Amino acid sequence: MEALKKIAGVTAAQYVTDGMTIGLGTGSTAYYFVEEIGRRVKEEGLNVLGVTTSSVTTKQAQSLGIPLTSIDNIDSIDLTVDGADEVDQDFNGIKGGGAALLMEKIVATPTKEYIWVVDESKLVKHLGAFKLPVEVVQYGAERLFRVFEKAGYHPAFRQKGGQRLITDMQNYIIDLDLGCIENPQALGQKLDQTVGVVEHGLFNGMVDKVIVAGHDGVQVLSAPKQ
């Protein structure tokens, strides 16, 4: 599986050209994309400016000598490459397994071309087998948890080291065990309108290409134009 992830990440790096501002994703597959960009900066003199999606990716990029800037310093990003936890047949996805969904969506929004890199196990008919991460403010989180419980979402606070995980943005994550999400757009809109929810892991209609590494090779799937 690691070999497949590396193939996907390295393939995505081929879309990066000199002078680009690029979004650097978070997660086990995006890791290989960032590594390959670092190699190209060092060995080929590739001239890029990176915007990171988590503190983990920031540390990785800095260790590789990739020049970085803040999202606040730019108006648009040429290309962002990130992973995904699930991708359905309509090119909707669930992200946030690495607890970076808020920063990932902030970076994805001003991006001209958005690419996901995944291994073939991430392709699904319906989203929802992977628990849906919802980032919530700490104040009122217990009440919000009960709201999700009442709605039948089977919520659980994300844990780390025996305590509630706190994201880079100092929020909690509540994972929703939904099983099957029949209508990702409707659920996304409902969560968007829920007070206390900062962001959710449904990335609906955002991606342009999905690079899928499988045992039969690499596929590049293009989403239909919105």
mmCIF file with all atom_site columns, C-alpha atoms in Angstrom:
data_model
loop_
_atom_site.group_PDB
_atom_site.id
_atom_site.type_symbol
_atom_site.label_atom_id
_atom_site.label_alt_id
_atom_site.label_comp_id
_atom_site.label_asym_id
_atom_site.label_entity_id
_atom_site.label_seq_id
_atom_site.pdbx_PDB_ins_code
_atom_site.Cartn_x
_atom_site.Cartn_y
_atom_site.Cartn_z
_atom_site.occupancy
_atom_site.B_iso_or_equiv
_atom_site.pdbx_formal_charge
_atom_site.auth_seq_id
_atom_site.auth_comp_id
_atom_site.auth_asym_id
_atom_site.auth_atom_id
_atom_site.pdbx_PDB_model_num
ATOM 1   C CA . MET A 1 1   ? 0.000   0.000  0.000   1.00 0.00 ? 1   MET A CA 1
ATOM 2   C CA . GLU A 1 2   ? 2.825   2.418  0.810   1.00 0.00 ? 2   GLU A CA 1
ATOM 3   C CA . ALA A 1 3   ? 4.303   1.776  -2.634  1.00 0.00 ? 3   ALA A CA 1
ATOM 4   C CA . LEU A 1 4   ? 0.954   2.683  -4.241  1.00 0.00 ? 4   LEU A CA 1
ATOM 5   C CA . LYS A 1 5   ? 0.716   5.869  -2.192  1.00 0.00 ? 5   LYS A CA 1
ATOM 6   C CA . LYS A 1 6   ? 4.216   6.864  -3.274  1.00 0.00 ? 6   LYS A CA 1
ATOM 7   C CA . ILE A 1 7   ? 3.359   6.307  -6.947  1.00 0.00 ? 7   ILE A CA 1
ATOM 8   C CA . ALA A 1 8   ? 0.273   8.545  -6.621  1.00 0.00 ? 8   ALA A CA 1
ATOM 9   C CA . GLY A 1 9   ? 2.194   11.292 -4.830  1.00 0.00 ? 9   GLY A CA 1
ATOM 10  C CA . VAL A 1 10  ? 5.082   11.308 -7.298  1.00 0.00 ? 10  VAL A CA 1
ATOM 11  C CA . THR A 1 11  ? 2.669   11.282 -10.252 1.00 0.00 ? 11  THR A CA 1
ATOM 12  C CA . ALA A 1 12  ? 0.879   14.362 -8.881  1.00 0.00 ? 12  ALA A CA 1
ATOM 13  C CA . ALA A 1 13  ? 4.186   16.224 -8.577  1.00 0.00 ? 13  ALA A CA 1
ATOM 14  C CA . GLN A 1 14  ? 4.517   16.064 -12.370 1.00 0.00 ? 14  GLN A CA 1
ATOM 15  C CA . TYR A 1 15  ? 1.729   18.659 -12.617 1.00 0.00 ? 15  TYR A CA 1
ATOM 16  C CA . VAL A 1 16  ? 3.868   21.232 -10.787 1.00 0.00 ? 16  VAL A CA 1
ATOM 17  C CA . THR A 1 17  ? 5.793   23.674 -12.975 1.00 0.00 ? 17  THR A CA 1
ATOM 18  C CA . ASP A 1 18  ? 8.252   26.461 -12.316 1.00 0.00 ? 18  ASP A CA 1
ATOM 19  C CA . GLY A 1 19  ? 6.860   29.613 -10.705 1.00 0.00 ? 19  GLY A CA 1
ATOM 20  C CA . MET A 1 20  ? 3.743   28.033 -9.234  1.00 0.00 ? 20  MET A CA 1
ATOM 21  C CA . THR A 1 21  ? 2.203   28.728 -5.843  1.00 0.00 ? 21  THR A CA 1
ATOM 22  C CA . ILE A 1 22  ? 1.213   25.279 -4.609  1.00 0.00 ? 22  ILE A CA 1
ATOM 23  C CA . GLY A 1 23  ? -0.905  23.929 -1.766  1.00 0.00 ? 23  GLY A CA 1
ATOM 24  C CA . LEU A 1 24  ? 0.860   21.165 0.145   1.00 0.00 ? 24  LEU A CA 1
ATOM 25  C CA . GLY A 1 25  ? -1.560  18.601 1.506   1.00 0.00 ? 25  GLY A CA 1
ATOM 26  C CA . THR A 1 26  ? -1.542  16.533 4.684   1.00 0.00 ? 26  THR A CA 1
ATOM 27  C CA . GLY A 1 27  ? -1.648  12.777 5.149   1.00 0.00 ? 27  GLY A CA 1
ATOM 28  C CA . SER A 1 28  ? 0.103   9.575  4.221   1.00 0.00 ? 28  SER A CA 1
ATOM 29  C CA . THR A 1 29  ? -0.250  9.931  0.427   1.00 0.00 ? 29  THR A CA 1
ATOM 30  C CA . ALA A 1 30  ? 0.241   13.715 0.216   1.00 0.00 ? 30  ALA A CA 1
ATOM 31  C CA . TYR A 1 31  ? 3.452   13.123 2.203   1.00 0.00 ? 31  TYR A CA 1
ATOM 32  C CA . TYR A 1 32  ? 5.042   11.571 -0.883  1.00 0.00 ? 32  TYR A CA 1
ATOM 33  C CA . PHE A 1 33  ? 3.954   14.498 -3.054  1.00 0.00 ? 33  PHE A CA 1
ATOM 34  C CA . VAL A 1 34  ? 5.672   16.930 -0.668  1.00 0.00 ? 34  VAL A CA 1
ATOM 35  C CA . GLU A 1 35  ? 8.782   14.715 -0.598  1.00 0.00 ? 35  GLU A CA 1
ATOM 36  C CA . GLU A 1 36  ? 8.950   14.734 -4.404  1.00 0.00 ? 36  GLU A CA 1
ATOM 37  C CA . ILE A 1 37  ? 8.546   18.534 -4.538  1.00 0.00 ? 37  ILE A CA 1
ATOM 38  C CA . GLY A 1 38  ? 11.388  18.803 -2.037  1.00 0.00 ? 38  GLY A CA 1
ATOM 39  C CA . ARG A 1 39  ? 13.550  16.584 -4.229  1.00 0.00 ? 39  ARG A CA 1
ATOM 40  C CA . ARG A 1 40  ? 12.791  18.683 -7.308  1.00 0.00 ? 40  ARG A CA 1
ATOM 41  C CA . VAL A 1 41  ? 13.563  21.929 -5.459  1.00 0.00 ? 41  VAL A CA 1
ATOM 42  C CA . LYS A 1 42  ? 16.917  20.531 -4.363  1.00 0.00 ? 42  LYS A CA 1
ATOM 43  C CA . GLU A 1 43  ? 17.955  18.593 -7.477  1.00 0.00 ? 43  GLU A CA 1
ATOM 44  C CA . GLU A 1 44  ? 16.237  20.457 -10.321 1.00 0.00 ? 44  GLU A CA 1
ATOM 45  C CA . GLY A 1 45  ? 16.123  23.979 -8.906  1.00 0.00 ? 45  GLY A CA 1
ATOM 46  C CA . LEU A 1 46  ? 12.325  23.996 -9.089  1.00 0.00 ? 46  LEU A CA 1
ATOM 47  C CA . ASN A 1 47  ? 11.055  27.453 -8.142  1.00 0.00 ? 47  ASN A CA 1
ATOM 48  C CA . VAL A 1 48  ? 7.772   27.203 -6.209  1.00 0.00 ? 48  VAL A CA 1
ATOM 49  C CA . LEU A 1 49  ? 6.077   28.797 -3.225  1.00 0.00 ? 49  LEU A CA 1
ATOM 50  C CA . GLY A 1 50  ? 4.239   26.451 -0.873  1.00 0.00 ? 50  GLY A CA 1
ATOM 51  C CA . VAL A 1 51  ? 1.169   26.967 1.299   1.00 0.00 ? 51  VAL A CA 1
ATOM 52  C CA . THR A 1 52  ? 0.722   24.240 3.899   1.00 0.00 ? 52  THR A CA 1
ATOM 53  C CA . THR A 1 53  ? -2.403  22.611 5.295   1.00 0.00 ? 53  THR A CA 1
ATOM 54  C CA . SER A 1 54  ? -1.128  21.594 8.738   1.00 0.00 ? 54  SER A CA 1
ATOM 55  C CA . SER A 1 55  ? 1.701   22.041 11.210  1.00 0.00 ? 55  SER A CA 1
ATOM 56  C CA . VAL A 1 56  ? 2.895   18.529 10.265  1.00 0.00 ? 56  VAL A CA 1
ATOM 57  C CA . THR A 1 57  ? 3.239   19.493 6.594   1.00 0.00 ? 57  THR A CA 1
ATOM 58  C CA . THR A 1 58  ? 4.905   22.785 7.542   1.00 0.00 ? 58  THR A CA 1
ATOM 59  C CA . LYS A 1 59  ? 7.629   20.894 9.399   1.00 0.00 ? 59  LYS A CA 1
ATOM 60  C CA . GLN A 1 60  ? 8.075   18.445 6.520   1.00 0.00 ? 60  GLN A CA 1
ATOM 61  C CA . ALA A 1 61  ? 8.297   21.222 3.900   1.00 0.00 ? 61  ALA A CA 1
ATOM 62  C CA . GLN A 1 62  ? 10.763  23.238 5.982   1.00 0.00 ? 62  GLN A CA 1
ATOM 63  C CA . SER A 1 63  ? 12.985  20.174 6.435   1.00 0.00 ? 63  SER A CA 1
ATOM 64  C CA . LEU A 1 64  ? 13.059  19.750 2.643   1.00 0.00 ? 64  LEU A CA 1
ATOM 65  C CA . GLY A 1 65  ? 13.883  23.395 1.919   1.00 0.00 ? 65  GLY A CA 1
ATOM 66  C CA . ILE A 1 66  ? 10.583  24.201 0.168   1.00 0.00 ? 66  ILE A CA 1
ATOM 67  C CA . PRO A 1 67  ? 9.942   27.981 0.347   1.00 0.00 ? 67  PRO A CA 1
ATOM 68  C CA . LEU A 1 68  ? 6.690   28.713 2.182   1.00 0.00 ? 68  LEU A CA 1
ATOM 69  C CA . THR A 1 69  ? 4.246   31.572 2.530   1.00 0.00 ? 69  THR A CA 1
ATOM 70  C CA . SER A 1 70  ? 1.066   32.126 4.544   1.00 0.00 ? 70  SER A CA 1
ATOM 71  C CA . ILE A 1 71  ? -2.404  31.709 3.049   1.00 0.00 ? 71  ILE A CA 1
ATOM 72  C CA . ASP A 1 72  ? -2.981  35.310 4.164   1.00 0.00 ? 72  ASP A CA 1
ATOM 73  C CA . ASN A 1 73  ? -0.281  36.546 1.790   1.00 0.00 ? 73  ASN A CA 1
ATOM 74  C CA . ILE A 1 74  ? -1.811  35.167 -1.409  1.00 0.00 ? 74  ILE A CA 1
ATOM 75  C CA . ASP A 1 75  ? -5.071  35.592 -3.339  1.00 0.00 ? 75  ASP A CA 1
ATOM 76  C CA . SER A 1 76  ? -4.935  32.375 -5.350  1.00 0.00 ? 76  SER A CA 1
ATOM 77  C CA . ILE A 1 77  ? -3.096  29.060 -5.510  1.00 0.00 ? 77  ILE A CA 1
ATOM 78  C CA . ASP A 1 78  ? -2.177  27.482 -8.854  1.00 0.00 ? 78  ASP A CA 1
ATOM 79  C CA . LEU A 1 79  ? -2.359  23.859 -7.742  1.00 0.00 ? 79  LEU A CA 1
ATOM 80  C CA . THR A 1 80  ? -3.084  21.993 -4.523  1.00 0.00 ? 80  THR A CA 1
ATOM 81  C CA . VAL A 1 81  ? -2.398  18.292 -4.050  1.00 0.00 ? 81  VAL A CA 1
ATOM 82  C CA . ASP A 1 82  ? -3.904  16.526 -1.054  1.00 0.00 ? 82  ASP A CA 1
ATOM 83  C CA . GLY A 1 83  ? -5.112  13.109 0.028   1.00 0.00 ? 83  GLY A CA 1
ATOM 84  C CA . ALA A 1 84  ? -8.665  11.936 0.655   1.00 0.00 ? 84  ALA A CA 1
ATOM 85  C CA . ASP A 1 85  ? -10.130 9.311  2.963   1.00 0.00 ? 85  ASP A CA 1
ATOM 86  C CA . GLU A 1 86  ? -13.004 8.394  0.624   1.00 0.00 ? 86  GLU A CA 1
ATOM 87  C CA . VAL A 1 87  ? -13.994 9.453  -2.907  1.00 0.00 ? 87  VAL A CA 1
ATOM 88  C CA . ASP A 1 88  ? -17.403 8.584  -4.354  1.00 0.00 ? 88  ASP A CA 1
ATOM 89  C CA . GLN A 1 89  ? -18.505 8.168  -7.976  1.00 0.00 ? 89  GLN A CA 1
ATOM 90  C CA . ASP A 1 90  ? -19.637 11.814 -8.145  1.00 0.00 ? 90  ASP A CA 1
ATOM 91  C CA . PHE A 1 91  ? -16.197 13.085 -7.045  1.00 0.00 ? 91  PHE A CA 1
ATOM 92  C CA . ASN A 1 92  ? -17.376 14.084 -3.578  1.00 0.00 ? 92  ASN A CA 1
ATOM 93  C CA . GLY A 1 93  ? -14.953 13.182 -0.817  1.00 0.00 ? 93  GLY A CA 1
ATOM 94  C CA . ILE A 1 94  ? -14.412 12.808 2.896   1.00 0.00 ? 94  ILE A CA 1
ATOM 95  C CA . LYS A 1 95  ? -11.235 14.328 4.320   1.00 0.00 ? 95  LYS A CA 1
ATOM 96  C CA . GLY A 1 96  ? -9.997  14.946 7.836   1.00 0.00 ? 96  GLY A CA 1
ATOM 97  C CA . GLY A 1 97  ? -8.588  11.623 8.953   1.00 0.00 ? 97  GLY A CA 1
ATOM 98  C CA . GLY A 1 98  ? -5.420  13.541 9.775   1.00 0.00 ? 98  GLY A CA 1
ATOM 99  C CA . ALA A 1 99  ? -7.388  16.215 11.698  1.00 0.00 ? 99  ALA A CA 1
ATOM 100 C CA . ALA A 1 100 ? -6.418  18.975 9.229   1.00 0.00 ? 100 ALA A CA 1
ATOM 101 C CA . LEU A 1 101 ? -9.736  19.407 7.409   1.00 0.00 ? 101 LEU A CA 1
ATOM 102 C CA . LEU A 1 102 ? -10.245 23.089 8.252   1.00 0.00 ? 102 LEU A CA 1
ATOM 103 C CA . MET A 1 103 ? -6.839  24.199 6.977   1.00 0.00 ? 103 MET A CA 1
ATOM 104 C CA . GLU A 1 104 ? -7.163  21.836 4.008   1.00 0.00 ? 104 GLU A CA 1
ATOM 105 C CA . LYS A 1 105 ? -10.467 23.390 2.950   1.00 0.00 ? 105 LYS A CA 1
ATOM 106 C CA . ILE A 1 106 ? -9.154  26.932 3.454   1.00 0.00 ? 106 ILE A CA 1
ATOM 107 C CA . VAL A 1 107 ? -6.240  26.148 1.114   1.00 0.00 ? 107 VAL A CA 1
ATOM 108 C CA . ALA A 1 108 ? -8.437  24.268 -1.386  1.00 0.00 ? 108 ALA A CA 1
ATOM 109 C CA . THR A 1 109 ? -10.956 27.108 -1.776  1.00 0.00 ? 109 THR A CA 1
ATOM 110 C CA . PRO A 1 110 ? -8.738  29.622 -3.679  1.00 0.00 ? 110 PRO A CA 1
ATOM 111 C CA . THR A 1 111 ? -7.047  26.860 -5.701  1.00 0.00 ? 111 THR A CA 1
ATOM 112 C CA . LYS A 1 112 ? -7.274  26.884 -9.513  1.00 0.00 ? 112 LYS A CA 1
ATOM 113 C CA . GLU A 1 113 ? -6.599  23.153 -9.888  1.00 0.00 ? 113 GLU A CA 1
ATOM 114 C CA . TYR A 1 114 ? -7.296  20.780 -7.004  1.00 0.00 ? 114 TYR A CA 1
ATOM 115 C CA . ILE A 1 115 ? -5.939  17.228 -7.139  1.00 0.00 ? 115 ILE A CA 1
ATOM 116 C CA . TRP A 1 116 ? -6.423  14.328 -4.745  1.00 0.00 ? 116 TRP A CA 1
ATOM 117 C CA . VAL A 1 117 ? -3.949  11.466 -4.551  1.00 0.00 ? 117 VAL A CA 1
ATOM 118 C CA . VAL A 1 118 ? -5.314  8.170  -3.269  1.00 0.00 ? 118 VAL A CA 1
ATOM 119 C CA . ASP A 1 119 ? -4.821  4.442  -3.449  1.00 0.00 ? 119 ASP A CA 1
ATOM 120 C CA . GLU A 1 120 ? -7.608  2.406  -5.023  1.00 0.00 ? 120 GLU A CA 1
ATOM 121 C CA . SER A 1 121 ? -9.075  1.373  -1.638  1.00 0.00 ? 121 SER A CA 1
ATOM 122 C CA . LYS A 1 122 ? -10.358 4.943  -1.173  1.00 0.00 ? 122 LYS A CA 1
ATOM 123 C CA . LEU A 1 123 ? -12.791 4.742  -4.122  1.00 0.00 ? 123 LEU A CA 1
ATOM 124 C CA . VAL A 1 124 ? -16.317 3.976  -2.872  1.00 0.00 ? 124 VAL A CA 1
ATOM 125 C CA . LYS A 1 125 ? -19.872 3.895  -4.215  1.00 0.00 ? 125 LYS A CA 1
ATOM 126 C CA . HIS A 1 126 ? -21.250 5.924  -1.301  1.00 0.00 ? 126 HIS A CA 1
ATOM 127 C CA . LEU A 1 127 ? -19.425 8.021  1.287   1.00 0.00 ? 127 LEU A CA 1
ATOM 128 C CA . GLY A 1 128 ? -19.803 7.260  4.970   1.00 0.00 ? 128 GLY A CA 1
ATOM 129 C CA . ALA A 1 129 ? -18.017 4.026  5.848   1.00 0.00 ? 129 ALA A CA 1
ATOM 130 C CA . PHE A 1 130 ? -15.141 6.319  6.863   1.00 0.00 ? 130 PHE A CA 1
ATOM 131 C CA . LYS A 1 131 ? -16.323 8.350  9.847   1.00 0.00 ? 131 LYS A CA 1
ATOM 132 C CA . LEU A 1 132 ? -17.102 11.955 8.918   1.00 0.00 ? 132 LEU A CA 1
ATOM 133 C CA . PRO A 1 133 ? -14.924 14.432 10.862  1.00 0.00 ? 133 PRO A CA 1
ATOM 134 C CA . VAL A 1 134 ? -16.626 17.618 12.060  1.00 0.00 ? 134 VAL A CA 1
ATOM 135 C CA . GLU A 1 135 ? -14.433 20.344 13.562  1.00 0.00 ? 135 GLU A CA 1
ATOM 136 C CA . VAL A 1 136 ? -16.225 22.199 16.357  1.00 0.00 ? 136 VAL A CA 1
ATOM 137 C CA . VAL A 1 137 ? -15.338 25.022 18.735  1.00 0.00 ? 137 VAL A CA 1
ATOM 138 C CA . GLN A 1 138 ? -14.613 23.901 22.279  1.00 0.00 ? 138 GLN A CA 1
ATOM 139 C CA . TYR A 1 139 ? -17.308 26.131 23.784  1.00 0.00 ? 139 TYR A CA 1
ATOM 140 C CA . GLY A 1 140 ? -20.618 24.270 23.615  1.00 0.00 ? 140 GLY A CA 1
ATOM 141 C CA . ALA A 1 141 ? -19.065 21.104 22.184  1.00 0.00 ? 141 ALA A CA 1
ATOM 142 C CA . GLU A 1 142 ? -20.870 18.831 24.670  1.00 0.00 ? 142 GLU A CA 1
ATOM 143 C CA . ARG A 1 143 ? -24.252 20.304 23.716  1.00 0.00 ? 143 ARG A CA 1
ATOM 144 C CA . LEU A 1 144 ? -23.415 19.904 20.024  1.00 0.00 ? 144 LEU A CA 1
ATOM 145 C CA . PHE A 1 145 ? -22.426 16.291 20.691  1.00 0.00 ? 145 PHE A CA 1
ATOM 146 C CA . ARG A 1 146 ? -25.912 15.674 22.120  1.00 0.00 ? 146 ARG A CA 1
ATOM 147 C CA . VAL A 1 147 ? -27.489 17.319 19.057  1.00 0.00 ? 147 VAL A CA 1
ATOM 148 C CA . PHE A 1 148 ? -25.575 14.897 16.816  1.00 0.00 ? 148 PHE A CA 1
ATOM 149 C CA . GLU A 1 149 ? -26.540 11.991 19.077  1.00 0.00 ? 149 GLU A CA 1
ATOM 150 C CA . LYS A 1 150 ? -30.227 12.909 18.852  1.00 0.00 ? 150 LYS A CA 1
ATOM 151 C CA . ALA A 1 151 ? -29.932 13.122 15.045  1.00 0.00 ? 151 ALA A CA 1
ATOM 152 C CA . GLY A 1 152 ? -28.679 9.522  14.985  1.00 0.00 ? 152 GLY A CA 1
ATOM 153 C CA . TYR A 1 153 ? -25.168 10.423 13.799  1.00 0.00 ? 153 TYR A CA 1
ATOM 154 C CA . HIS A 1 154 ? -23.390 8.194  16.381  1.00 0.00 ? 154 HIS A CA 1
ATOM 155 C CA . PRO A 1 155 ? -20.815 10.866 17.350  1.00 0.00 ? 155 PRO A CA 1
ATOM 156 C CA . ALA A 1 156 ? -17.507 10.372 19.135  1.00 0.00 ? 156 ALA A CA 1
ATOM 157 C CA . PHE A 1 157 ? -14.928 12.945 20.192  1.00 0.00 ? 157 PHE A CA 1
ATOM 158 C CA . ARG A 1 158 ? -11.584 12.292 18.440  1.00 0.00 ? 158 ARG A CA 1
ATOM 159 C CA . GLN A 1 159 ? -9.004  11.209 21.022  1.00 0.00 ? 159 GLN A CA 1
ATOM 160 C CA . LYS A 1 160 ? -5.226  11.457 21.159  1.00 0.00 ? 160 LYS A CA 1
ATOM 161 C CA . GLY A 1 161 ? -3.155  10.102 24.020  1.00 0.00 ? 161 GLY A CA 1
ATOM 162 C CA . GLY A 1 162 ? -6.240  9.424  26.106  1.00 0.00 ? 162 GLY A CA 1
ATOM 163 C CA . GLN A 1 163 ? -7.520  13.004 25.820  1.00 0.00 ? 163 GLN A CA 1
ATOM 164 C CA . ARG A 1 164 ? -9.618  14.913 23.324  1.00 0.00 ? 164 ARG A CA 1
ATOM 165 C CA . LEU A 1 165 ? -7.580  15.823 20.272  1.00 0.00 ? 165 LEU A CA 1
ATOM 166 C CA . ILE A 1 166 ? -7.109  19.557 19.767  1.00 0.00 ? 166 ILE A CA 1
ATOM 167 C CA . THR A 1 167 ? -6.567  20.638 16.156  1.00 0.00 ? 167 THR A CA 1
ATOM 168 C CA . ASP A 1 168 ? -3.989  23.132 14.886  1.00 0.00 ? 168 ASP A CA 1
ATOM 169 C CA . MET A 1 169 ? -6.796  25.706 15.085  1.00 0.00 ? 169 MET A CA 1
ATOM 170 C CA . GLN A 1 170 ? -7.496  24.781 18.740  1.00 0.00 ? 170 GLN A CA 1
ATOM 171 C CA . ASN A 1 171 ? -10.816 23.061 18.090  1.00 0.00 ? 171 ASN A CA 1
ATOM 172 C CA . TYR A 1 172 ? -12.221 19.595 18.823  1.00 0.00 ? 172 TYR A CA 1
ATOM 173 C CA . ILE A 1 173 ? -13.180 17.008 16.228  1.00 0.00 ? 173 ILE A CA 1
ATOM 174 C CA . ILE A 1 174 ? -16.386 15.004 16.529  1.00 0.00 ? 174 ILE A CA 1
ATOM 175 C CA . ASP A 1 175 ? -16.393 11.975 14.218  1.00 0.00 ? 175 ASP A CA 1
ATOM 176 C CA . LEU A 1 176 ? -19.807 10.913 12.919  1.00 0.00 ? 176 LEU A CA 1
ATOM 177 C CA . ASP A 1 177 ? -20.331 7.196  12.267  1.00 0.00 ? 177 ASP A CA 1
ATOM 178 C CA . LEU A 1 178 ? -22.920 7.440  9.497   1.00 0.00 ? 178 LEU A CA 1
ATOM 179 C CA . GLY A 1 179 ? -22.378 4.200  7.582   1.00 0.00 ? 179 GLY A CA 1
ATOM 180 C CA . CYS A 1 180 ? -23.765 5.551  4.304   1.00 0.00 ? 180 CYS A CA 1
ATOM 181 C CA . ILE A 1 181 ? -24.287 9.189  3.284   1.00 0.00 ? 181 ILE A CA 1
ATOM 182 C CA . GLU A 1 182 ? -27.049 9.156  0.678   1.00 0.00 ? 182 GLU A CA 1
ATOM 183 C CA . ASN A 1 183 ? -26.924 12.901 -0.041  1.00 0.00 ? 183 ASN A CA 1
ATOM 184 C CA . PRO A 1 184 ? -23.537 14.507 0.741   1.00 0.00 ? 184 PRO A CA 1
ATOM 185 C CA . GLN A 1 185 ? -24.686 17.951 -0.476  1.00 0.00 ? 185 GLN A CA 1
ATOM 186 C CA . ALA A 1 186 ? -27.711 18.056 1.826   1.00 0.00 ? 186 ALA A CA 1
ATOM 187 C CA . LEU A 1 187 ? -25.696 16.884 4.834   1.00 0.00 ? 187 LEU A CA 1
ATOM 188 C CA . GLY A 1 188 ? -22.929 19.377 4.051   1.00 0.00 ? 188 GLY A CA 1
ATOM 189 C CA . GLN A 1 189 ? -25.423 22.252 3.935   1.00 0.00 ? 189 GLN A CA 1
ATOM 190 C CA . LYS A 1 190 ? -27.005 21.111 7.199   1.00 0.00 ? 190 LYS A CA 1
ATOM 191 C CA . LEU A 1 191 ? -23.625 21.015 8.967   1.00 0.00 ? 191 LEU A CA 1
ATOM 192 C CA . ASP A 1 192 ? -22.663 24.392 7.439   1.00 0.00 ? 192 ASP A CA 1
ATOM 193 C CA . GLN A 1 193 ? -25.727 25.896 9.106   1.00 0.00 ? 193 GLN A CA 1
ATOM 194 C CA . THR A 1 194 ? -25.091 24.282 12.502  1.00 0.00 ? 194 THR A CA 1
ATOM 195 C CA . VAL A 1 195 ? -23.825 26.845 15.028  1.00 0.00 ? 195 VAL A CA 1
ATOM 196 C CA . GLY A 1 196 ? -20.612 25.692 16.675  1.00 0.00 ? 196 GLY A CA 1
ATOM 197 C CA . VAL A 1 197 ? -19.468 23.700 13.643  1.00 0.00 ? 197 VAL A CA 1
ATOM 198 C CA . VAL A 1 198 ? -16.356 25.360 12.242  1.00 0.00 ? 198 VAL A CA 1
ATOM 199 C CA . GLU A 1 199 ? -15.975 23.009 9.272   1.00 0.00 ? 199 GLU A CA 1
ATOM 200 C CA . HIS A 1 200 ? -16.780 19.461 8.188   1.00 0.00 ? 200 HIS A CA 1
ATOM 201 C CA . GLY A 1 201 ? -14.926 16.843 6.192   1.00 0.00 ? 201 GLY A CA 1
ATOM 202 C CA . LEU A 1 202 ? -17.316 16.711 3.231   1.00 0.00 ? 202 LEU A CA 1
ATOM 203 C CA . PHE A 1 203 ? -15.492 18.151 0.222   1.00 0.00 ? 203 PHE A CA 1
ATOM 204 C CA . ASN A 1 204 ? -18.347 18.188 -2.273  1.00 0.00 ? 204 ASN A CA 1
ATOM 205 C CA . GLY A 1 205 ? -17.743 19.111 -5.917  1.00 0.00 ? 205 GLY A CA 1
ATOM 206 C CA . MET A 1 206 ? -14.339 20.631 -5.178  1.00 0.00 ? 206 MET A CA 1
ATOM 207 C CA . VAL A 1 207 ? -11.805 18.315 -6.771  1.00 0.00 ? 207 VAL A CA 1
ATOM 208 C CA . ASP A 1 208 ? -10.673 18.558 -10.424 1.00 0.00 ? 208 ASP A CA 1
ATOM 209 C CA . LYS A 1 209 ? -8.607  15.377 -10.726 1.00 0.00 ? 209 LYS A CA 1
ATOM 210 C CA . VAL A 1 210 ? -8.160  12.223 -8.651  1.00 0.00 ? 210 VAL A CA 1
ATOM 211 C CA . ILE A 1 211 ? -4.913  10.304 -9.145  1.00 0.00 ? 211 ILE A CA 1
ATOM 212 C CA . VAL A 1 212 ? -5.546  6.686  -8.174  1.00 0.00 ? 212 VAL A CA 1
ATOM 213 C CA . ALA A 1 213 ? -2.708  4.240  -7.678  1.00 0.00 ? 213 ALA A CA 1
ATOM 214 C CA . GLY A 1 214 ? -3.724  0.615  -7.929  1.00 0.00 ? 214 GLY A CA 1
ATOM 215 C CA . HIS A 1 215 ? -2.168  -2.768 -8.515  1.00 0.00 ? 215 HIS A CA 1
ATOM 216 C CA . ASP A 1 216 ? -2.785  -2.313 -12.256 1.00 0.00 ? 216 ASP A CA 1
ATOM 217 C CA . GLY A 1 217 ? -1.046  1.074  -12.379 1.00 0.00 ? 217 GLY A CA 1
ATOM 218 C CA . VAL A 1 218 ? -2.012  4.743  -12.074 1.00 0.00 ? 218 VAL A CA 1
ATOM 219 C CA . GLN A 1 219 ? -5.315  6.209  -13.247 1.00 0.00 ? 219 GLN A CA 1
ATOM 220 C CA . VAL A 1 220 ? -6.026  9.925  -13.558 1.00 0.00 ? 220 VAL A CA 1
ATOM 221 C CA . LEU A 1 221 ? -9.754  10.549 -13.166 1.00 0.00 ? 221 LEU A CA 1
ATOM 222 C CA . SER A 1 222 ? -11.109 13.957 -14.203 1.00 0.00 ? 222 SER A CA 1
ATOM 223 C CA . ALA A 1 223 ? -14.202 15.331 -12.528 1.00 0.00 ? 223 ALA A CA 1
ATOM 224 C CA . PRO A 1 224 ? -16.949 16.643 -14.814 1.00 0.00 ? 224 PRO A CA 1
ATOM 225 C CA . LYS A 1 225 ? -16.931 20.423 -15.128 1.00 0.00 ? 225 LYS A CA 1
ATOM 226 C CA . GLN A 1 226 ? -19.288 22.076 -12.650 1.00 0.00 ? 226 GLN A CA 1
#
